Amino acid sequence: MAEFAAALEHDGLVVVDFFATWCGPCKAIAPILDKFSSEFSSAKFVKVDVDELSKLAQEYEITAMPTILFFKNKKVVHKVLGANPNAIKAGITSNL
């Protein structure tokens, strides 16, 4: 929780991957998110395990995995449900 709160302090875009270790699509999208984190180095990328941080997942109404939330100034500015690389990249580029 402290790591998540600290990440939201980032001065710019924060991309949060809400995932589960048992989720196939989450595993499939992980290397793509790693690639995006290198490609878009001004954004901060964070992973949240919904089973370990269930209260956080409830707070942000995460009902499907993966869910990618995009934060700016501690507020959600965009949301992508599912392992959709094109939608995730569009969310990043439009909010940088």
PDB file of C-alpha atoms in Angstrom:
ATOM      1  CA  MET A   1       0.000   0.000   0.000  1.00  0.00           C
ATOM      2  CA  ALA A   2       2.821   2.400   0.879  1.00  0.00           C
ATOM      3  CA  GLU A   3       4.539   1.676  -2.441  1.00  0.00           C
ATOM      4  CA  PHE A   4       1.299   2.409  -4.317  1.00  0.00           C
ATOM      5  CA  ALA A   5       0.779   5.689  -2.420  1.00  0.00           C
ATOM      6  CA  ALA A   6       4.381   6.690  -3.113  1.00  0.00           C
ATOM      7  CA  ALA A   7       3.955   5.902  -6.819  1.00  0.00           C
ATOM      8  CA  LEU A   8       0.959   8.237  -7.037  1.00  0.00           C
ATOM      9  CA  GLU A   9       3.254  11.055  -5.883  1.00  0.00           C
ATOM     10  CA  HIS A  10       5.033  10.789  -9.265  1.00  0.00           C
ATOM     11  CA  ASP A  11       4.951  14.080 -11.124  1.00  0.00           C
ATOM     12  CA  GLY A  12       3.314  12.848 -14.309  1.00  0.00           C
ATOM     13  CA  LEU A  13       1.531   9.789 -15.620  1.00  0.00           C
ATOM     14  CA  VAL A  14       1.314   6.695 -13.409  1.00  0.00           C
ATOM     15  CA  VAL A  15       0.245   3.458 -15.119  1.00  0.00           C
ATOM     16  CA  VAL A  16      -1.092   0.868 -12.661  1.00  0.00           C
ATOM     17  CA  ASP A  17      -1.532  -2.759 -13.712  1.00  0.00           C
ATOM     18  CA  PHE A  18      -4.076  -4.494 -11.463  1.00  0.00           C
ATOM     19  CA  PHE A  19      -3.320  -8.182 -12.008  1.00  0.00           C
ATOM     20  CA  ALA A  20      -3.603 -11.641 -10.456  1.00  0.00           C
ATOM     21  CA  THR A  21      -0.903 -14.317 -10.512  1.00  0.00           C
ATOM     22  CA  TRP A  22      -3.430 -16.907 -11.749  1.00  0.00           C
ATOM     23  CA  CYS A  23      -4.677 -14.705 -14.625  1.00  0.00           C
ATOM     24  CA  GLY A  24      -3.564 -15.864 -18.100  1.00  0.00           C
ATOM     25  CA  PRO A  25      -4.193 -12.538 -19.892  1.00  0.00           C
ATOM     26  CA  CYS A  26      -2.269 -10.765 -17.097  1.00  0.00           C
ATOM     27  CA  LYS A  27       0.756 -12.956 -17.788  1.00  0.00           C
ATOM     28  CA  ALA A  28       0.415 -12.327 -21.521  1.00  0.00           C
ATOM     29  CA  ILE A  29       0.353  -8.529 -21.184  1.00  0.00           C
ATOM     30  CA  ALA A  30       3.206  -8.300 -18.614  1.00  0.00           C
ATOM     31  CA  PRO A  31       6.082  -8.290 -21.165  1.00  0.00           C
ATOM     32  CA  ILE A  32       4.267  -5.662 -23.240  1.00  0.00           C
ATOM     33  CA  LEU A  33       3.873  -3.434 -20.181  1.00  0.00           C
ATOM     34  CA  ASP A  34       7.584  -3.921 -19.454  1.00  0.00           C
ATOM     35  CA  LYS A  35       8.345  -2.798 -23.012  1.00  0.00           C
ATOM     36  CA  PHE A  36       6.103   0.259 -22.619  1.00  0.00           C
ATOM     37  CA  SER A  37       7.837   1.150 -19.336  1.00  0.00           C
ATOM     38  CA  SER A  38      11.137   1.336 -21.234  1.00  0.00           C
ATOM     39  CA  GLU A  39       9.609   3.115 -24.213  1.00  0.00           C
ATOM     40  CA  PHE A  40       7.760   5.716 -22.110  1.00  0.00           C
ATOM     41  CA  SER A  41      10.318   6.373 -19.383  1.00  0.00           C
ATOM     42  CA  SER A  42       8.644   9.607 -18.214  1.00  0.00           C
ATOM     43  CA  ALA A  43       5.675   7.548 -16.967  1.00  0.00           C
ATOM     44  CA  LYS A  44       5.839   5.467 -13.789  1.00  0.00           C
ATOM     45  CA  PHE A  45       4.643   1.853 -14.067  1.00  0.00           C
ATOM     46  CA  VAL A  46       3.313  -0.032 -11.030  1.00  0.00           C
ATOM     47  CA  LYS A  47       1.897  -3.531 -10.578  1.00  0.00           C
ATOM     48  CA  VAL A  48      -0.795  -4.305  -7.980  1.00  0.00           C
ATOM     49  CA  ASP A  49      -1.620  -7.924  -7.118  1.00  0.00           C
ATOM     50  CA  VAL A  50      -5.386  -7.857  -6.480  1.00  0.00           C
ATOM     51  CA  ASP A  51      -5.175 -10.892  -4.191  1.00  0.00           C
ATOM     52  CA  GLU A  52      -2.508  -9.308  -1.978  1.00  0.00           C
ATOM     53  CA  LEU A  53      -4.069  -5.827  -1.999  1.00  0.00           C
ATOM     54  CA  SER A  54      -7.765  -6.668  -2.201  1.00  0.00           C
ATOM     55  CA  LYS A  55      -8.792  -3.500  -0.333  1.00  0.00           C
ATOM     56  CA  LEU A  56      -7.026  -1.386  -2.947  1.00  0.00           C
ATOM     57  CA  ALA A  57      -8.692  -3.358  -5.745  1.00  0.00           C
ATOM     58  CA  GLN A  58     -12.083  -2.787  -4.102  1.00  0.00           C
ATOM     59  CA  GLU A  59     -11.374   0.915  -3.653  1.00  0.00           C
ATOM     60  CA  TYR A  60     -10.791   1.285  -7.400  1.00  0.00           C
ATOM     61  CA  GLU A  61     -13.659  -1.081  -8.302  1.00  0.00           C
ATOM     62  CA  ILE A  62     -11.462  -3.610 -10.088  1.00  0.00           C
ATOM     63  CA  THR A  63     -13.768  -6.365 -11.333  1.00  0.00           C
ATOM     64  CA  ALA A  64     -11.692  -7.892 -14.141  1.00  0.00           C
ATOM     65  CA  MET A  65      -8.022  -8.609 -14.645  1.00  0.00           C
ATOM     66  CA  PRO A  66      -5.999  -7.152 -16.021  1.00  0.00           C
ATOM     67  CA  THR A  67      -7.310  -3.637 -15.462  1.00  0.00           C
ATOM     68  CA  ILE A  68      -4.919  -0.820 -16.253  1.00  0.00           C
ATOM     69  CA  LEU A  69      -5.603   2.506 -14.542  1.00  0.00           C
ATOM     70  CA  PHE A  70      -3.872   5.699 -15.609  1.00  0.00           C
ATOM     71  CA  PHE A  71      -3.376   8.336 -12.909  1.00  0.00           C
ATOM     72  CA  LYS A  72      -2.404  11.986 -13.089  1.00  0.00           C
ATOM     73  CA  ASN A  73      -2.292  14.140  -9.971  1.00  0.00           C
ATOM     74  CA  LYS A  74      -3.560  11.130  -7.953  1.00  0.00           C
ATOM     75  CA  LYS A  75      -6.753  10.931 -10.067  1.00  0.00           C
ATOM     76  CA  VAL A  76      -7.788   8.255 -12.556  1.00  0.00           C
ATOM     77  CA  VAL A  77      -7.724   9.803 -16.037  1.00  0.00           C
ATOM     78  CA  HIS A  78      -8.106   6.650 -18.157  1.00  0.00           C
ATOM     79  CA  LYS A  79      -8.958   2.956 -17.769  1.00  0.00           C
ATOM     80  CA  VAL A  80      -8.329  -0.098 -19.950  1.00  0.00           C
ATOM     81  CA  LEU A  81     -10.003  -3.430 -19.201  1.00  0.00           C
ATOM     82  CA  GLY A  82      -8.282  -6.540 -20.495  1.00  0.00           C
ATOM     83  CA  ALA A  83      -5.003  -7.302 -22.216  1.00  0.00           C
ATOM     84  CA  ASN A  84      -5.308  -4.807 -25.072  1.00  0.00           C
ATOM     85  CA  PRO A  85      -1.848  -3.485 -26.056  1.00  0.00           C
ATOM     86  CA  ASN A  86      -3.181  -0.924 -28.535  1.00  0.00           C
ATOM     87  CA  ALA A  87      -5.630   0.560 -26.011  1.00  0.00           C
ATOM     88  CA  ILE A  88      -2.931   0.652 -23.319  1.00  0.00           C
ATOM     89  CA  LYS A  89      -0.459   2.400 -25.632  1.00  0.00           C
ATOM     90  CA  ALA A  90      -3.153   4.892 -26.671  1.00  0.00           C
ATOM     91  CA  GLY A  91      -3.902   5.556 -22.994  1.00  0.00           C
ATOM     92  CA  ILE A  92      -0.238   6.232 -22.324  1.00  0.00           C
ATOM     93  CA  THR A  93       0.401   8.485 -25.314  1.00  0.00           C
ATOM     94  CA  SER A  94      -2.781  10.524 -24.847  1.00  0.00           C
ATOM     95  CA  ASN A  95      -2.031  11.181 -21.171  1.00  0.00           C
ATOM     96  CA  LEU A  96       1.724  11.865 -21.156  1.00  0.00           C
TER      97      LEU A  96
END
